[in-house]
XYZ file of C-alpha atoms in Angstrom:
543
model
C -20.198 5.921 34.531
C -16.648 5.933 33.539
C -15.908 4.415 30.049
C -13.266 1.740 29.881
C -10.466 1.831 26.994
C -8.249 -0.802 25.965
C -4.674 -0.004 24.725
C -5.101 2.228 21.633
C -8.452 3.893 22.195
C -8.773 7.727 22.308
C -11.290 9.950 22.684
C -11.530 14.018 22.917
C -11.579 15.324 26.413
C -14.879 17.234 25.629
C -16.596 14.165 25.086
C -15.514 12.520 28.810
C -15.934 15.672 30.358
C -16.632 19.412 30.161
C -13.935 19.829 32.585
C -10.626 20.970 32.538
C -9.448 20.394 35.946
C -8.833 16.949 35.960
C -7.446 14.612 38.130
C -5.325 11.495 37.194
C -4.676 8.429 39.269
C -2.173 5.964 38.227
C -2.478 2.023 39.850
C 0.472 0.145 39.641
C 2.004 -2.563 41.769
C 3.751 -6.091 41.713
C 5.673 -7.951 44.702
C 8.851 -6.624 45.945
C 8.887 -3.613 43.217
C 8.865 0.208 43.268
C 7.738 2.714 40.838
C 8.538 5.878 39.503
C 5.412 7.126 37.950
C 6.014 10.438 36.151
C 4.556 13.206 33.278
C 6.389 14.418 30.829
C 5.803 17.565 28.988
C 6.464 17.096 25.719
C 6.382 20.242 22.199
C 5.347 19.608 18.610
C 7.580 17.337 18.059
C 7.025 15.279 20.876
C 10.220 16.118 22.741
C 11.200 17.607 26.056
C 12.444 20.456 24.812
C 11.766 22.417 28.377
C 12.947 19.573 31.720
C 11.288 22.187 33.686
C 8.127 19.817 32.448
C 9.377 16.793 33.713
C 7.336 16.224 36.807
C 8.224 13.700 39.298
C 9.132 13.732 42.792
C 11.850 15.782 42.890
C 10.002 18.138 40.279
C 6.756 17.910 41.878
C 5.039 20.815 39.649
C 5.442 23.004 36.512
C 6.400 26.536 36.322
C 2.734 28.114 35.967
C 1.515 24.862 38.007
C -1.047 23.426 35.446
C 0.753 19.903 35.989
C 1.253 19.130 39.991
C 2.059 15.401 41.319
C 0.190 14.494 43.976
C 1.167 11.909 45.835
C -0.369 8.351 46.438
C -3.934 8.699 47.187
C -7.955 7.932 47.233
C -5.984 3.676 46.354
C -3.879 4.838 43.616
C -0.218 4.794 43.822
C 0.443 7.959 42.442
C -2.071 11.345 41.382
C -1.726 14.404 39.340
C -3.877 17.484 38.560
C -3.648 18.622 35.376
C -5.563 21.774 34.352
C -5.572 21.731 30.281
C -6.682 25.589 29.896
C -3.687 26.576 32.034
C -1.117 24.029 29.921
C 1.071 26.453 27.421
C 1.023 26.666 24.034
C 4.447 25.308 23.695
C 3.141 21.980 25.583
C 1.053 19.720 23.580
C 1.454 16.689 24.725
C 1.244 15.086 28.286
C 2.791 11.355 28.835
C 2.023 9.504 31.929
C 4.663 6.763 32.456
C 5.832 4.333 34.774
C 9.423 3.047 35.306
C 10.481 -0.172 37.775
C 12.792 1.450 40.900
C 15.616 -1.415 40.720
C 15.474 -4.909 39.261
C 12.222 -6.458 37.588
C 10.289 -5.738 34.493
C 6.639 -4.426 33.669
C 5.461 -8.367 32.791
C 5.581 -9.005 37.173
C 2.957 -5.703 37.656
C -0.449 -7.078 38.670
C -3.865 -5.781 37.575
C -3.458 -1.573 37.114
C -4.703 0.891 35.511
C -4.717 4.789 34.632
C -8.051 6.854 35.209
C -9.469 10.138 34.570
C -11.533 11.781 38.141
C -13.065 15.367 36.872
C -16.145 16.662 39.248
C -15.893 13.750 41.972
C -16.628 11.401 38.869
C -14.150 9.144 37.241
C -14.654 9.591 33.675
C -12.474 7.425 31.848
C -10.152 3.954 33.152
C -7.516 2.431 31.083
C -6.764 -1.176 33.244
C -4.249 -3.235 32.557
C -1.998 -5.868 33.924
C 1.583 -7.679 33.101
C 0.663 -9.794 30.895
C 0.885 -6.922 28.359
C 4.003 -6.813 28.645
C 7.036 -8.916 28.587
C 11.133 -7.417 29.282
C 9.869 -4.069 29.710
C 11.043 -1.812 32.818
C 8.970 1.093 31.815
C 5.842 1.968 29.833
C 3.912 4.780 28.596
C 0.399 4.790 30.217
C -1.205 7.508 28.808
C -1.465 10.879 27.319
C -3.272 13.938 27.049
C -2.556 15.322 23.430
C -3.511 18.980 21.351
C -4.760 17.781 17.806
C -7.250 20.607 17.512
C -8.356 19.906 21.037
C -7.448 17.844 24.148
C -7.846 14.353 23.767
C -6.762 11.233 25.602
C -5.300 7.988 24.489
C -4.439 4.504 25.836
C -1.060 3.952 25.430
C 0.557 0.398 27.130
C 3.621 0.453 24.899
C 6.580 -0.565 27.050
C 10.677 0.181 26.867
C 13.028 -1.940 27.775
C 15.737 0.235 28.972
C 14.144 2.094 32.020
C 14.111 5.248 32.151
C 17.072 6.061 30.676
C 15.462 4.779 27.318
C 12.406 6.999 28.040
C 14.420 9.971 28.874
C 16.031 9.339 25.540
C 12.817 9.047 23.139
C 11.564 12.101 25.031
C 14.555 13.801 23.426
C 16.261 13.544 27.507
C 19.334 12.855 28.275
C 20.636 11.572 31.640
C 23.177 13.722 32.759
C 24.418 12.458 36.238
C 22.989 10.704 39.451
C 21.438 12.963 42.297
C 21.786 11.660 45.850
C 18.367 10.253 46.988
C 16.030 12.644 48.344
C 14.934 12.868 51.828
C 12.418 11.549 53.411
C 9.478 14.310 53.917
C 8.888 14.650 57.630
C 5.752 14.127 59.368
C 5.695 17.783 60.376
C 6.377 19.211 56.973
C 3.779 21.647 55.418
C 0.892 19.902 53.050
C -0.075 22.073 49.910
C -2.912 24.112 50.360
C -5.349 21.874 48.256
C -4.533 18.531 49.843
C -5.913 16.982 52.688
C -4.212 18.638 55.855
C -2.632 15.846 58.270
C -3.983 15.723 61.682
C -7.796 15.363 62.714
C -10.928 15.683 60.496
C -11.016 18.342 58.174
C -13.560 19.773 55.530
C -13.492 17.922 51.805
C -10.702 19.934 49.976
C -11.640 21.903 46.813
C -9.163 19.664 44.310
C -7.981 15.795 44.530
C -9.153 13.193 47.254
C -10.650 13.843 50.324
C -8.972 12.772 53.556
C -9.845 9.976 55.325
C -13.128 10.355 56.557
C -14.302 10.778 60.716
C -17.807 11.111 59.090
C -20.012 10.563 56.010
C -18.923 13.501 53.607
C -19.957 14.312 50.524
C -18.197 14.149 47.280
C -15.327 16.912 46.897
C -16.393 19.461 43.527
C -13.587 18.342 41.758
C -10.581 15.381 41.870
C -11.093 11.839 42.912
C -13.907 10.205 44.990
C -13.649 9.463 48.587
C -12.134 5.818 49.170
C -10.381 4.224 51.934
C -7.223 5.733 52.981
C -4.401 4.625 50.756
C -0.731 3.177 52.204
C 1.961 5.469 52.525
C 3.800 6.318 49.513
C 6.871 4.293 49.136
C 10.546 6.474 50.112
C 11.566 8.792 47.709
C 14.518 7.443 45.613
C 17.060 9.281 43.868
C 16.759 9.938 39.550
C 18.843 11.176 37.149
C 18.226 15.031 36.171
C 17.251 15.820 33.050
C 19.654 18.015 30.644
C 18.702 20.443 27.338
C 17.275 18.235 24.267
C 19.807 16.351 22.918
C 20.324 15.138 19.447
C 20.136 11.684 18.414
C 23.399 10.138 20.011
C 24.965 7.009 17.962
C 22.353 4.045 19.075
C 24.413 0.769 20.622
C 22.738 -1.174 17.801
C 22.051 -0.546 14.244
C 19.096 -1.925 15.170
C 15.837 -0.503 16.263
C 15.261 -0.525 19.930
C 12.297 0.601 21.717
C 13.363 3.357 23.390
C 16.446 4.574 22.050
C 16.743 8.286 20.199
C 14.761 8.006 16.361
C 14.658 9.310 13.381
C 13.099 12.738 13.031
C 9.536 12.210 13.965
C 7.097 10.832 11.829
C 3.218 12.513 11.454
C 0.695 10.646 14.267
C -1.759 8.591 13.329
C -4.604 10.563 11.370
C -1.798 13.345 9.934
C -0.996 12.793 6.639
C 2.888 14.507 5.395
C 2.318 17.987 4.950
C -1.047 18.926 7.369
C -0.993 22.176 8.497
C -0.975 22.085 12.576
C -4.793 22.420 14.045
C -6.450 20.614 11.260
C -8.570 17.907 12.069
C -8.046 14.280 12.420
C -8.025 12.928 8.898
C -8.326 16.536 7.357
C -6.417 17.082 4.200
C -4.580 20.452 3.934
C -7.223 23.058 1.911
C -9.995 21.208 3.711
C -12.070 23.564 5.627
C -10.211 26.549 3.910
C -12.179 29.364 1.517
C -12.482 28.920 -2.201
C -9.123 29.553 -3.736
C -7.179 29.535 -1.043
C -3.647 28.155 -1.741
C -3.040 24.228 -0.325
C -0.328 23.881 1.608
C 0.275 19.363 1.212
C 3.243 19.534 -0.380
C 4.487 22.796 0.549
C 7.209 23.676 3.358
C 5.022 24.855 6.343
C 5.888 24.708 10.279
C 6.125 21.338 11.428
C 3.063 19.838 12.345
C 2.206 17.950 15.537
C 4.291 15.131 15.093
C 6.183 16.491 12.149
C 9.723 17.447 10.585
C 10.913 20.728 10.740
C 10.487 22.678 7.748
C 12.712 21.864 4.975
C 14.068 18.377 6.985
C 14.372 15.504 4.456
C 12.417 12.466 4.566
C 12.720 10.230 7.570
C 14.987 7.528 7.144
C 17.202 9.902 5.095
C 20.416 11.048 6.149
C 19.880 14.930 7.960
C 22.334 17.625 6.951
C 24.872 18.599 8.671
C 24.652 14.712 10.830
C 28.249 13.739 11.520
C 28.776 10.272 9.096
C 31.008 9.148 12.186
C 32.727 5.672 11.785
C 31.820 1.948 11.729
C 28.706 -0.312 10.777
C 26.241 1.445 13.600
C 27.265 5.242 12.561
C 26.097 4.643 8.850
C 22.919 2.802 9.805
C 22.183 5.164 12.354
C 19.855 7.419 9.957
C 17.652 4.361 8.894
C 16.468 2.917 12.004
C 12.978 2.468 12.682
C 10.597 5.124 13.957
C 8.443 4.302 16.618
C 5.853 7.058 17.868
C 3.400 4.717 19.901
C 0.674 5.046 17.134
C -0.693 2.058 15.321
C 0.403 3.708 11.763
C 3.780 5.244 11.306
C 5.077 5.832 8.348
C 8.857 5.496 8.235
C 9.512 6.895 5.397
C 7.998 8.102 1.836
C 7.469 5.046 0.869
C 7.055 2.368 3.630
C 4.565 2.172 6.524
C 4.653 0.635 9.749
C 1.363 -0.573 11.711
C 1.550 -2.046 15.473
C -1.680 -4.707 14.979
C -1.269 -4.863 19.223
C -2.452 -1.237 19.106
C -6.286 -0.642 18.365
C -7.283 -4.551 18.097
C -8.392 -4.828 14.643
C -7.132 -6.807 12.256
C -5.420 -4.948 9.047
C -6.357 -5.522 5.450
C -3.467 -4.932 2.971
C -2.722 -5.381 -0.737
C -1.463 -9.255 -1.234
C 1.791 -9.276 -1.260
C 2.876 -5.519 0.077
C 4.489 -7.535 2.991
C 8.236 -6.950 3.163
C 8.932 -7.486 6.926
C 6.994 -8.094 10.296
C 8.186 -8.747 13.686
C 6.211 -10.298 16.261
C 3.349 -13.287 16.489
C 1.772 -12.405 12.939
C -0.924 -14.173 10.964
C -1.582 -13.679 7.256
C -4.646 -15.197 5.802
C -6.514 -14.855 2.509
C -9.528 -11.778 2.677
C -11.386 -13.096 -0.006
C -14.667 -10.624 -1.521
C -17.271 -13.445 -2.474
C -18.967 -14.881 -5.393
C -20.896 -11.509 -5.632
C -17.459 -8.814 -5.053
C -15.678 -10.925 -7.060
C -18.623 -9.950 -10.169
C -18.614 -6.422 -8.683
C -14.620 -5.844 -9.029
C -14.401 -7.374 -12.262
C -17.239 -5.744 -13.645
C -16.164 -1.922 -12.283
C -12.420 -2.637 -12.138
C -12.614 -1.999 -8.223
C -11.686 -5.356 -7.130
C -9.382 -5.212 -4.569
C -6.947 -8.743 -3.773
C -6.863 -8.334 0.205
C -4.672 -10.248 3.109
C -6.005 -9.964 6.477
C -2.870 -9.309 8.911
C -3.961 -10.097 12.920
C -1.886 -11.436 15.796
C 0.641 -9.168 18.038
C 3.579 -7.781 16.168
C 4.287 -4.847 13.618
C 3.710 -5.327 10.077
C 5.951 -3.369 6.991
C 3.991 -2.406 3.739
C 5.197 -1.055 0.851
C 4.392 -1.577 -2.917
C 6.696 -0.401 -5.887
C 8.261 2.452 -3.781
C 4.925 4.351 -4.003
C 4.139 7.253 -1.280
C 2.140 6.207 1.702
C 0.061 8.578 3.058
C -2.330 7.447 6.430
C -5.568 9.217 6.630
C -7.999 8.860 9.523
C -11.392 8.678 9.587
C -13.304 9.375 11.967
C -17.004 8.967 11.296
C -16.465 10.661 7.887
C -16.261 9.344 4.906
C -13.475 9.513 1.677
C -13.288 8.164 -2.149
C -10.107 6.201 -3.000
C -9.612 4.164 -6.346
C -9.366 0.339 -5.581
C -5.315 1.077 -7.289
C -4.141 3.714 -4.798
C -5.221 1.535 -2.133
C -2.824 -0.404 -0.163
C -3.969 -0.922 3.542
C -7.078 0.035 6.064
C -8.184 -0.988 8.858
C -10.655 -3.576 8.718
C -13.478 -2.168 10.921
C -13.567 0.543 8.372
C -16.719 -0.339 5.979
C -16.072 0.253 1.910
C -17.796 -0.551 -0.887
C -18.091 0.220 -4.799
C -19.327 3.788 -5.708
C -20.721 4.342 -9.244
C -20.767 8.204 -10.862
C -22.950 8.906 -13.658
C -21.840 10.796 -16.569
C -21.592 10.774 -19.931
C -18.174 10.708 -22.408
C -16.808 7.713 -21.172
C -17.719 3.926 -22.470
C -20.498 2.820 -20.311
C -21.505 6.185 -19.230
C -20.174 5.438 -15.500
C -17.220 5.520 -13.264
C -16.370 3.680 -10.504
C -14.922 4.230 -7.075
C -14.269 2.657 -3.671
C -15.805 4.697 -1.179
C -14.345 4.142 2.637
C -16.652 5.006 5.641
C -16.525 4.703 9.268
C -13.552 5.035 12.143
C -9.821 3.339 11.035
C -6.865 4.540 8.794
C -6.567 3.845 4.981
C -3.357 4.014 3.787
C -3.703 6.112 0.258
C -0.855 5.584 -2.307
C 0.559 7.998 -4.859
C 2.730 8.358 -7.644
C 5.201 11.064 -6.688
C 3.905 13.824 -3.924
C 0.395 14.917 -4.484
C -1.360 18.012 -4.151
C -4.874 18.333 -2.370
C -6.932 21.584 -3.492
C -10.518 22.398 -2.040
C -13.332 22.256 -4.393
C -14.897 24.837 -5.537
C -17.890 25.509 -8.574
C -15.081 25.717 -11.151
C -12.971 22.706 -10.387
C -11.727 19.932 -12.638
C -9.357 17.381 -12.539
C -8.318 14.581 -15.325
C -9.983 10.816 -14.467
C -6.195 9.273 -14.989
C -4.786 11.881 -12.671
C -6.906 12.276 -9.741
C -6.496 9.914 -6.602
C -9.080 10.632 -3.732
C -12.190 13.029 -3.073
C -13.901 13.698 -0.130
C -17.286 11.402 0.039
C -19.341 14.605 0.188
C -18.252 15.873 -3.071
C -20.659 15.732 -5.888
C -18.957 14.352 -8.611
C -20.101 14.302 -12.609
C -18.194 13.576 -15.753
C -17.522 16.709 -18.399
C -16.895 16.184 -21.488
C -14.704 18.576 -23.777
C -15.841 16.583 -27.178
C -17.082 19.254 -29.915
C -19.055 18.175 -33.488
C -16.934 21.348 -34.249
C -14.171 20.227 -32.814
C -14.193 17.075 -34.531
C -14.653 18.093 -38.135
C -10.894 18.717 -38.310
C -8.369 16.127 -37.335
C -6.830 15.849 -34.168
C -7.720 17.172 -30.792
C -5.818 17.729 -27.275
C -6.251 14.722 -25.794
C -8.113 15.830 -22.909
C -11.426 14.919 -24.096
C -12.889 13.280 -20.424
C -12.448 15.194 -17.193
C -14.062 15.167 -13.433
C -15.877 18.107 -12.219
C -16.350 18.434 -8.846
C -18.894 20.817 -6.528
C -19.428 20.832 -3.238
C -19.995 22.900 0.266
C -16.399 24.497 1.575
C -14.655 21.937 3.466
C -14.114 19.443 0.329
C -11.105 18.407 -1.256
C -9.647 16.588 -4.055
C -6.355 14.592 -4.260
C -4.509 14.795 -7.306
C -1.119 13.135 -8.068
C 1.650 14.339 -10.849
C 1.134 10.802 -12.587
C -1.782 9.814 -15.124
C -2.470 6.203 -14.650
């Protein structure tokens, strides 16, 4: 049975299917409008840094053939087969889009949808319909993405400019009008997987079968027999696609969906820093043997997502970047960054989430609001009669907004740095302080260590559990190291620990010691053991 997303939902391949030679069928229609539905190959840094993996009609295939359009077919206006284990290592990122041929906008489109066929079975359906959408003349569907491993995601997010603005935040440019291509004839040659045109004909190995003269049973692979779909619409012409550009000066200092950003930002579940292949959520050091040096913090390739090493921090100027002239030309380097996640940081020290993405509501510190765009509501979170006795009596208390609606909120507090961590199923300690936003199906609550050396004999801890983002804030950058039997960090100092750790206070208090005046002020400290894989988050500030 094939499991139905909403905008924002992702999932890893493995867990639809054990496939890789999928097919994907794209729905899309509204009265008296063509589409273009394309896939765009996209690197690290989610660009099109090679147009020969632009596929649309007049690029019906890649180079090695492990993206190939299909045509309309099996009731869905347009059909791809994508086989992941043949997809290079250069490509790590596949974006399904639509763009309206002409006049109209996206809000027109009727009930649609994207879907995943592997086997005969469809595995996964994203549906959808225009009133998602309002100006927009094209939209991002879907994409397969590497994080690790294949996954999927819902995307819905919408451009205004056509596909000139998607060529453009694909790192595109559009270089010149091609004359409109011709009409296939009826005679021409069908590729050898497809159905062959004529009379009956056996079910082919990949896609939809033909239309049936008989009962037939499902094809091995590709999409399940239906009722003959209408001819494709004609061919129209596109603009080419020319060598990655650099960000040209925008029209507007300000942001438009769309247009050319700021060096990317890290997706949703990287924190700054993460070494490419790590998993969701995983700190650098996580995973890695005893001793082994952390690279958060340090220059390392550009992760998926990332800047490339030694870049400066979004939303600062870039060397070299030509100041030009006017208003727009010194604004240009500020402009917001939009990736399509729900969290995007935008720079150090502010962070963007899209509440339309994912559904859940947001809880953030009150008041580390400083803009939002869109239909937003801010109301009171407050912890009870009983929380309220529990944060006052650990110091954990947290003062929460809830933020819902359908717009994009800005957080920030005292110029701190934001970093967005993912969890997925797992679990992470965060002091109520560094806190500053998480999603609110995420479950928390107050985690007490026993120890000795410190009034009370206890500390306390908010411990987050469950799939969302919390947003983690730090003095300065901080530096994650893996635990091992001999590690030890100061209780003022130390930000975040994996849930798994074990965690006891060690004192360095001496009768000896104390006989003689004085001592070096380290007297309390954490020690932390635990299995390979854990990791503590230390910042260069003592609270």
């Amino acid at each position: 049975m094939a499991r139905e997303f909403q905008r924002g939902h992702k999932a890893k391949i493995s867990d639809l299917t054990q496939g890789t030679d999928l097919y994907v069928g794209v729905q899309i229609a509204a009265p008296g409008l063509t589409f273009d539905i394309s896939c765009f190959g996209l690197d690290a840094n989610e660009q099109l840094s090679d147009d020969r993996y632009f596929i649309f009609f007049n690029q019906p295939k890649s180079p090695e053939e492990s993206v190939q359009l299909l045509g309309a077919q099996s009731g869905d206006t347009e059909s791809f087969r994508v086989t992941l284990d043949r997809i290079p290592a250069n490509i790590q990122r596949l974006s399904f889009t639509a763009t309206v041929d002409g006049a109209g906008q996206m809000s027109q489109v009727g009930p649609g949808y994207i879907r995943i066929v592997a086997g005969g079975e469809e595995v996964v359906r994203y549906a959808f319909n225009g009133s998602e959408f309002t100006t927009e003349r094209a939209v991002m569907l879907g994409d397969f993405y590497l994080k690790d491993v294949w996954r999927f995601a819902a995307v819905g997010q919408g451009f205004d400019g056509g596909l000139d603005a998607l060529l453009k935040n694909f790192g595109g440019e559009v270089a010149e009008e091609e004359p409109a291509a011709a009409q296939p004839s009826a005679g021409g040659a069908a590729p050898g997987f497809a159905p062959p045109p004529g009379g009956p004909a056996p079910a082919p190995a990949f896609g939809a079968p033909a239309a049936p003269q008989a009962p037939q049973p499902a094809p091995s692979f590709g999409a399940p027999p239906q009722a003959p779909a209408p001819a494709p619409h004609p061919m129209h012409g596109a603009p080419t696609v020319a060598a990655p550009m650099a960000a040209p000066p925008a029209p507007s200092p300000y942001a438009q969906p769309g247009q050319p950003q700021a060096p990317q930002q890290p997706p949703f579940a990287q924190i700054p820093g993460q070494a490419p292949g790590q998993a969701p959520g995983q700190f650098p050091g996580q995973g890695q043997p005893p001793g082994a040096p952390s690279p958060y913090g340090q220059p390392t390739p550009p992760p998926y997502g990332g800047q490339p090493q030694g870049a400066p921090p979004p939303g600062m100027p870039q060397p070299g970047q030509q100041a030009g002239a006017g208003l727009q030309a010194a604004l240009q380097p500020y402009r917001e960054a939009a990736t399509g996640q729900r969290w995007t940081p935008q720079n150090q020290q502010l962070m963007r989430v899209d509440l339309a993405m994912g559904g859940a509501s947001v809880l953030a510190r009150q008041g580390s609001m400083v803009m939002y765009q869109g239909k937003v509501d801010f109301g009171y979170k407050g912890a009870g009669f009983a929380g309220r006795i529990v944060g006052n009596a650990t110091g954990q208390e947290m003062q929460l907004m809830r933020c819902s609606g359908r717009g994009q909120v800005f957080l920030a507090e005292e110029a701190s740095h934001l970093h967005p961590i993912e969890l997925q199923g797992d679990g992470i300690c965060v002091s109520a302080e560094n806190v500053l936003a998480f999603d609110e199906s995420l479950q928390y609550e107050v985690r007490r260590i026993e120890g000795h050396g410190i009034p009370g004999g206890a500390l306390f801890t908010m411990q987050f559990q469950g799939t969302g983002t919390v947003v983690v804030k730090t003095h300065g950058v901080p530096v994650v190291l893996p635990v091992t039997p001999t590690t030890f960090a100061d209780s003022n100092a130390v930000v975040a620990w994996s849930a798994a750790s074990q965690v006891i206070l060690s004192s360095q208090v001496r009768l000896r010691r104390n006989a003689y005046p004085g001592h070096s002020g380290e007297t309390v400290n954490l020690q932390f053991r635990g299995a390979p894989g854990n990791f503590i988050v230390v910042q260069p500030y003592e609270v």
